[in-house]
Tab-separated table of C-alpha atoms in Angstrom:
chain	number	residue	atom	x	y	z
A	17	UNK	CA	0.000	0.000	0.000
A	18	UNK	CA	1.070	3.537	-0.643
A	19	UNK	CA	1.039	6.290	1.921
A	20	UNK	CA	2.169	9.885	2.117
A	21	UNK	CA	2.542	11.679	5.410
A	22	UNK	CA	2.786	15.399	5.878
A	23	UNK	CA	3.108	15.824	9.600
A	24	UNK	CA	2.900	19.601	9.534
A	25	UNK	CA	-0.718	20.641	9.320
A	26	UNK	CA	-0.194	24.379	9.492
A	27	UNK	CA	2.883	26.554	9.385
A	28	UNK	CA	3.156	30.301	9.804
A	29	UNK	CA	6.284	32.243	8.976
A	30	UNK	CA	7.144	35.864	8.660
A	31	UNK	CA	7.928	37.107	5.190
A	32	UNK	CA	11.513	36.523	4.069
A	33	UNK	CA	11.980	33.586	6.406
A	34	UNK	CA	12.904	30.202	5.014
A	35	UNK	CA	10.465	27.359	5.543
A	36	UNK	CA	10.688	23.616	4.979
A	37	UNK	CA	7.685	21.427	4.366
A	38	UNK	CA	8.183	17.795	5.256
A	39	UNK	CA	6.971	14.788	3.323
A	40	UNK	CA	7.478	11.133	4.157
A	41	UNK	CA	6.239	8.390	1.888
A	42	UNK	CA	5.737	4.646	1.994
A	43	UNK	CA	5.713	2.261	-0.921
A	44	UNK	CA	7.027	-1.170	-1.752
A	45	UNK	CA	7.308	-0.379	-5.421
A	46	UNK	CA	10.794	0.259	-6.699
A	47	UNK	CA	9.636	2.617	-9.414
A	48	UNK	CA	7.588	5.554	-8.312
A	49	UNK	CA	7.162	9.272	-8.704
A	50	UNK	CA	6.950	11.973	-6.091
A	51	UNK	CA	5.282	15.309	-6.569
A	52	UNK	CA	4.627	18.606	-4.889
A	53	UNK	CA	1.560	20.657	-5.684
A	54	UNK	CA	0.458	24.058	-4.505
A	55	UNK	CA	-3.230	24.670	-3.897
A	56	UNK	CA	-4.166	28.335	-3.550
A	57	UNK	CA	-7.581	29.358	-2.190
A	58	UNK	CA	-9.071	28.989	-5.668
A	59	UNK	CA	-8.577	25.257	-5.286
A	60	UNK	CA	-6.762	24.603	-8.530
A	61	UNK	CA	-3.702	22.410	-8.118
A	62	UNK	CA	-0.480	23.963	-9.343
A	63	UNK	CA	2.254	21.515	-10.306
A	64	UNK	CA	5.618	22.307	-8.752
A	65	UNK	CA	7.870	19.317	-9.287
A	66	UNK	CA	8.099	15.646	-10.121
A	67	UNK	CA	10.891	13.397	-8.915
A	68	UNK	CA	11.556	9.857	-10.170
A	69	UNK	CA	12.536	7.185	-7.679
A	70	UNK	CA	15.787	6.508	-9.475
A	71	UNK	CA	16.863	10.138	-9.447
A	72	UNK	CA	17.894	11.366	-6.022
A	73	UNK	CA	19.456	14.526	-7.287
A	74	UNK	CA	18.163	17.517	-5.407
A	75	UNK	CA	16.666	20.335	-7.381
A	76	UNK	CA	16.513	24.066	-7.076
A	77	UNK	CA	14.141	26.304	-8.938
A	78	UNK	CA	14.386	29.919	-7.955
A	79	UNK	CA	13.357	30.195	-4.308
A	80	UNK	CA	12.186	26.595	-4.252
A	81	UNK	CA	14.339	23.584	-3.529
A	82	UNK	CA	13.623	19.941	-2.961
A	83	UNK	CA	15.552	17.348	-0.992
A	84	UNK	CA	14.847	13.752	-1.963
A	85	UNK	CA	16.334	11.064	0.272
A	86	UNK	CA	15.393	7.463	-0.400
A	87	UNK	CA	17.196	6.298	2.722
A	88	UNK	CA	14.659	8.108	4.873
A	89	UNK	CA	11.781	7.983	2.356
A	90	UNK	CA	11.523	11.732	2.481
A	91	UNK	CA	10.920	14.404	-0.110
A	92	UNK	CA	11.108	17.755	1.624
A	93	UNK	CA	10.368	21.124	0.098
A	94	UNK	CA	12.069	24.343	1.107
A	95	UNK	CA	10.988	27.849	0.244
A	96	UNK	CA	13.719	30.395	0.666
A	97	UNK	CA	12.911	34.008	1.487
A	98	UNK	CA	9.192	33.316	1.677
A	99	UNK	CA	6.707	35.751	0.239
A	100	UNK	CA	3.050	36.420	0.955
A	101	UNK	CA	2.161	34.889	-2.410
A	102	UNK	CA	3.548	31.588	-1.156
A	103	UNK	CA	0.603	31.306	1.230
A	104	UNK	CA	-1.328	28.215	0.171
A	105	UNK	CA	-1.836	24.571	0.961
A	106	UNK	CA	0.971	22.382	-0.290
A	107	UNK	CA	0.456	18.722	-1.092
A	108	UNK	CA	3.034	16.021	-1.482
A	109	UNK	CA	1.889	13.105	-3.623
A	110	UNK	CA	3.074	9.680	-4.726
A	111	UNK	CA	2.333	7.733	-7.879
A	112	UNK	CA	3.694	4.230	-8.243
A	113	UNK	CA	3.818	4.295	-11.991
A	114	UNK	CA	3.098	6.695	-14.725
A	115	UNK	CA	-0.534	7.421	-15.365
A	116	UNK	CA	-1.796	5.749	-12.260
A	117	UNK	CA	-3.659	7.325	-9.409
A	118	UNK	CA	-2.063	9.757	-7.009
A	119	UNK	CA	-1.796	9.267	-3.290
A	120	UNK	CA	-1.862	12.626	-1.616
A	121	UNK	CA	-0.612	13.633	1.781
A	122	UNK	CA	-2.914	15.563	4.054
A	123	UNK	CA	-1.375	18.848	3.021
A	124	UNK	CA	0.437	21.623	4.844
A	125	UNK	CA	-1.200	25.002	5.067
A	126	UNK	CA	1.449	27.680	4.824
A	127	UNK	CA	0.745	31.233	5.883
A	128	UNK	CA	3.340	33.878	5.198
A	129	UNK	CA	2.806	36.913	7.345
A	130	UNK	CA	3.864	40.247	5.876
B	21	UNK	CA	0.448	22.629	-22.622
B	22	UNK	CA	-2.293	20.105	-22.182
B	23	UNK	CA	-5.299	21.265	-20.239
B	24	UNK	CA	-8.136	19.597	-18.424
B	25	UNK	CA	-11.299	21.585	-17.928
B	26	UNK	CA	-14.237	21.055	-15.623
B	27	UNK	CA	-17.748	22.361	-15.816
B	28	UNK	CA	-19.346	23.812	-13.843
B	29	UNK	CA	-16.750	25.398	-11.597
B	30	UNK	CA	-19.294	25.897	-8.875
B	31	UNK	CA	-22.793	24.544	-8.330
B	32	UNK	CA	-25.391	24.936	-5.638
B	33	UNK	CA	-28.321	22.569	-5.593
B	34	UNK	CA	-31.139	21.466	-3.380
B	35	UNK	CA	-31.008	18.228	-1.477
B	36	UNK	CA	-32.388	15.347	-3.508
B	37	UNK	CA	-31.455	16.681	-6.919
B	38	UNK	CA	-28.821	15.283	-9.260
B	39	UNK	CA	-25.783	17.186	-10.412
B	40	UNK	CA	-23.577	16.409	-13.402
B	41	UNK	CA	-19.938	17.474	-13.521
B	42	UNK	CA	-18.011	17.337	-16.777
B	43	UNK	CA	-14.305	16.741	-17.166
B	44	UNK	CA	-12.741	17.373	-20.562
B	45	UNK	CA	-9.253	16.902	-21.909
B	46	UNK	CA	-8.905	19.843	-24.261
B	47	UNK	CA	-6.054	18.973	-26.577
B	48	UNK	CA	-5.293	15.355	-25.916
B	49	UNK	CA	-7.102	12.074	-25.634
B	50	UNK	CA	-7.567	10.366	-22.306
B	51	UNK	CA	-8.607	6.745	-22.131
B	52	UNK	CA	-8.443	7.019	-18.377
B	53	UNK	CA	-9.518	9.795	-16.090
B	54	UNK	CA	-9.564	9.973	-12.321
B	55	UNK	CA	-12.091	11.576	-10.025
B	56	UNK	CA	-11.019	12.908	-6.644
B	57	UNK	CA	-12.997	14.426	-3.808
B	58	UNK	CA	-11.674	16.934	-1.318
B	59	UNK	CA	-13.590	17.922	1.801
B	60	UNK	CA	-12.737	21.280	3.417
B	61	UNK	CA	-9.265	21.361	4.907
B	62	UNK	CA	-8.677	17.749	3.938
B	63	UNK	CA	-6.678	15.876	1.368
B	64	UNK	CA	-7.709	14.697	-2.060
B	65	UNK	CA	-9.077	11.189	-2.047
B	66	UNK	CA	-9.547	9.093	-5.154
B	67	UNK	CA	-13.180	8.223	-5.740
B	68	UNK	CA	-13.036	6.326	-8.986
B	69	UNK	CA	-11.142	5.615	-12.162
B	70	UNK	CA	-13.037	6.363	-15.333
B	71	UNK	CA	-12.248	4.201	-18.341
B	72	UNK	CA	-13.343	5.079	-21.863
B	73	UNK	CA	-15.712	2.496	-23.213
B	74	UNK	CA	-15.971	0.460	-20.054
B	75	UNK	CA	-17.247	0.630	-16.510
B	76	UNK	CA	-15.605	2.834	-13.961
B	77	UNK	CA	-13.653	1.380	-11.091
B	78	UNK	CA	-14.708	2.697	-7.702
B	79	UNK	CA	-12.638	2.934	-4.562
B	80	UNK	CA	-13.787	1.156	-1.474
B	81	UNK	CA	-16.517	3.022	0.308
B	82	UNK	CA	-17.659	5.010	-2.718
B	83	UNK	CA	-21.225	4.225	-3.754
B	84	UNK	CA	-21.251	3.550	-7.469
B	85	UNK	CA	-25.008	3.989	-7.667
B	86	UNK	CA	-24.734	7.416	-6.143
B	87	UNK	CA	-21.732	8.636	-8.087
B	88	UNK	CA	-22.375	7.696	-11.681
B	89	UNK	CA	-19.420	7.950	-14.006
B	90	UNK	CA	-19.667	7.911	-17.768
B	91	UNK	CA	-16.577	8.066	-19.985
B	92	UNK	CA	-18.349	8.310	-23.308
B	93	UNK	CA	-15.480	9.615	-25.411
B	94	UNK	CA	-11.728	9.987	-25.323
B	95	UNK	CA	-12.040	13.580	-24.190
B	96	UNK	CA	-14.999	13.567	-21.828
B	97	UNK	CA	-15.833	11.952	-18.529
B	98	UNK	CA	-18.849	12.914	-16.459
B	99	UNK	CA	-19.580	12.438	-12.792
B	100	UNK	CA	-23.202	12.572	-11.748
B	101	UNK	CA	-24.027	12.918	-8.100
B	102	UNK	CA	-27.482	11.428	-7.799
B	103	UNK	CA	-29.914	12.462	-5.088
B	104	UNK	CA	-27.342	14.786	-3.609
B	105	UNK	CA	-27.344	15.450	0.110
B	106	UNK	CA	-25.516	18.067	2.197
B	107	UNK	CA	-22.809	15.551	3.093
B	108	UNK	CA	-21.935	15.335	-0.616
B	109	UNK	CA	-20.886	18.983	-0.543
B	110	UNK	CA	-17.251	18.910	-1.512
B	111	UNK	CA	-14.631	19.927	-4.051
B	112	UNK	CA	-14.470	17.461	-6.936
B	113	UNK	CA	-11.348	17.315	-9.083
B	114	UNK	CA	-10.683	15.213	-12.138
B	115	UNK	CA	-7.374	14.353	-13.709
B	116	UNK	CA	-6.049	12.674	-16.810
B	117	UNK	CA	-2.619	11.422	-17.841
B	118	UNK	CA	-1.129	13.351	-20.746
B	119	UNK	CA	-0.905	11.617	-24.084
B	120	UNK	CA	2.777	12.259	-24.575
B	121	UNK	CA	4.318	11.609	-21.212
B	122	UNK	CA	7.892	12.083	-22.290
B	123	UNK	CA	7.231	15.717	-23.100
B	124	UNK	CA	5.820	16.551	-19.719
B	125	UNK	CA	7.024	16.388	-16.151
B	126	UNK	CA	3.434	16.053	-15.087
B	127	UNK	CA	2.071	12.512	-15.145
B	128	UNK	CA	-1.434	13.791	-14.500
B	129	UNK	CA	-3.155	16.962	-15.576
B	130	UNK	CA	-5.649	18.126	-13.001
B	131	UNK	CA	-8.816	20.003	-13.726
B	132	UNK	CA	-9.574	23.231	-11.874
B	133	UNK	CA	-12.172	21.525	-9.721
B	134	UNK	CA	-15.888	21.869	-9.105
B	135	UNK	CA	-17.275	23.114	-5.818
B	136	UNK	CA	-20.558	21.451	-4.992
B	137	UNK	CA	-22.791	22.826	-2.274
B	138	UNK	CA	-25.930	20.899	-1.464
B	139	UNK	CA	-28.476	22.804	0.583
């Protein structure tokens, strides 16, 4: 069975602070994909990143960075110098093979205070 | 890029009525589409997998007679909430895998969602 855990339900930071959102996953499949999505109040999911199980290379995209560690089954997301526009719910998700269903974590609600 | 649309974006109905939600893949064909439900401040949970030309596959605990899914074409799947009740009020999101996976980092394109409020 697949499972994604986001232990942080809500996080509040002051603008310009760095913040890390944690994600821990469980799967017995050797090939899988990990994702992060942003869900603003409108509800529409905004794709942020996909990571393949065989690629542990960390990635940086502007103020966003992701740390994938298979040894701890974690895929953490860091926002550097947070901005008010970063306020949203962030979901970590797992898919065991391409095109199959997604298993979502419970989400982390991030509030950036100006 | 590929887009998935949903209609309506928001619907309010009276208890006991039926509501149909459409999910369309706009510039690609989707033999499979997924329907998710999200209650306020909760995660997205898969309700069913919609398969073009065949019956949908429902997740455990989802009433197939209440949530009717029809995947009549390669670009359209519909979810009908029959005899809706207030507890069916939720955010419904569909998704579809892109036709050309190698060109996209996204393995699923999500629709913008439909907010259903049953009074």
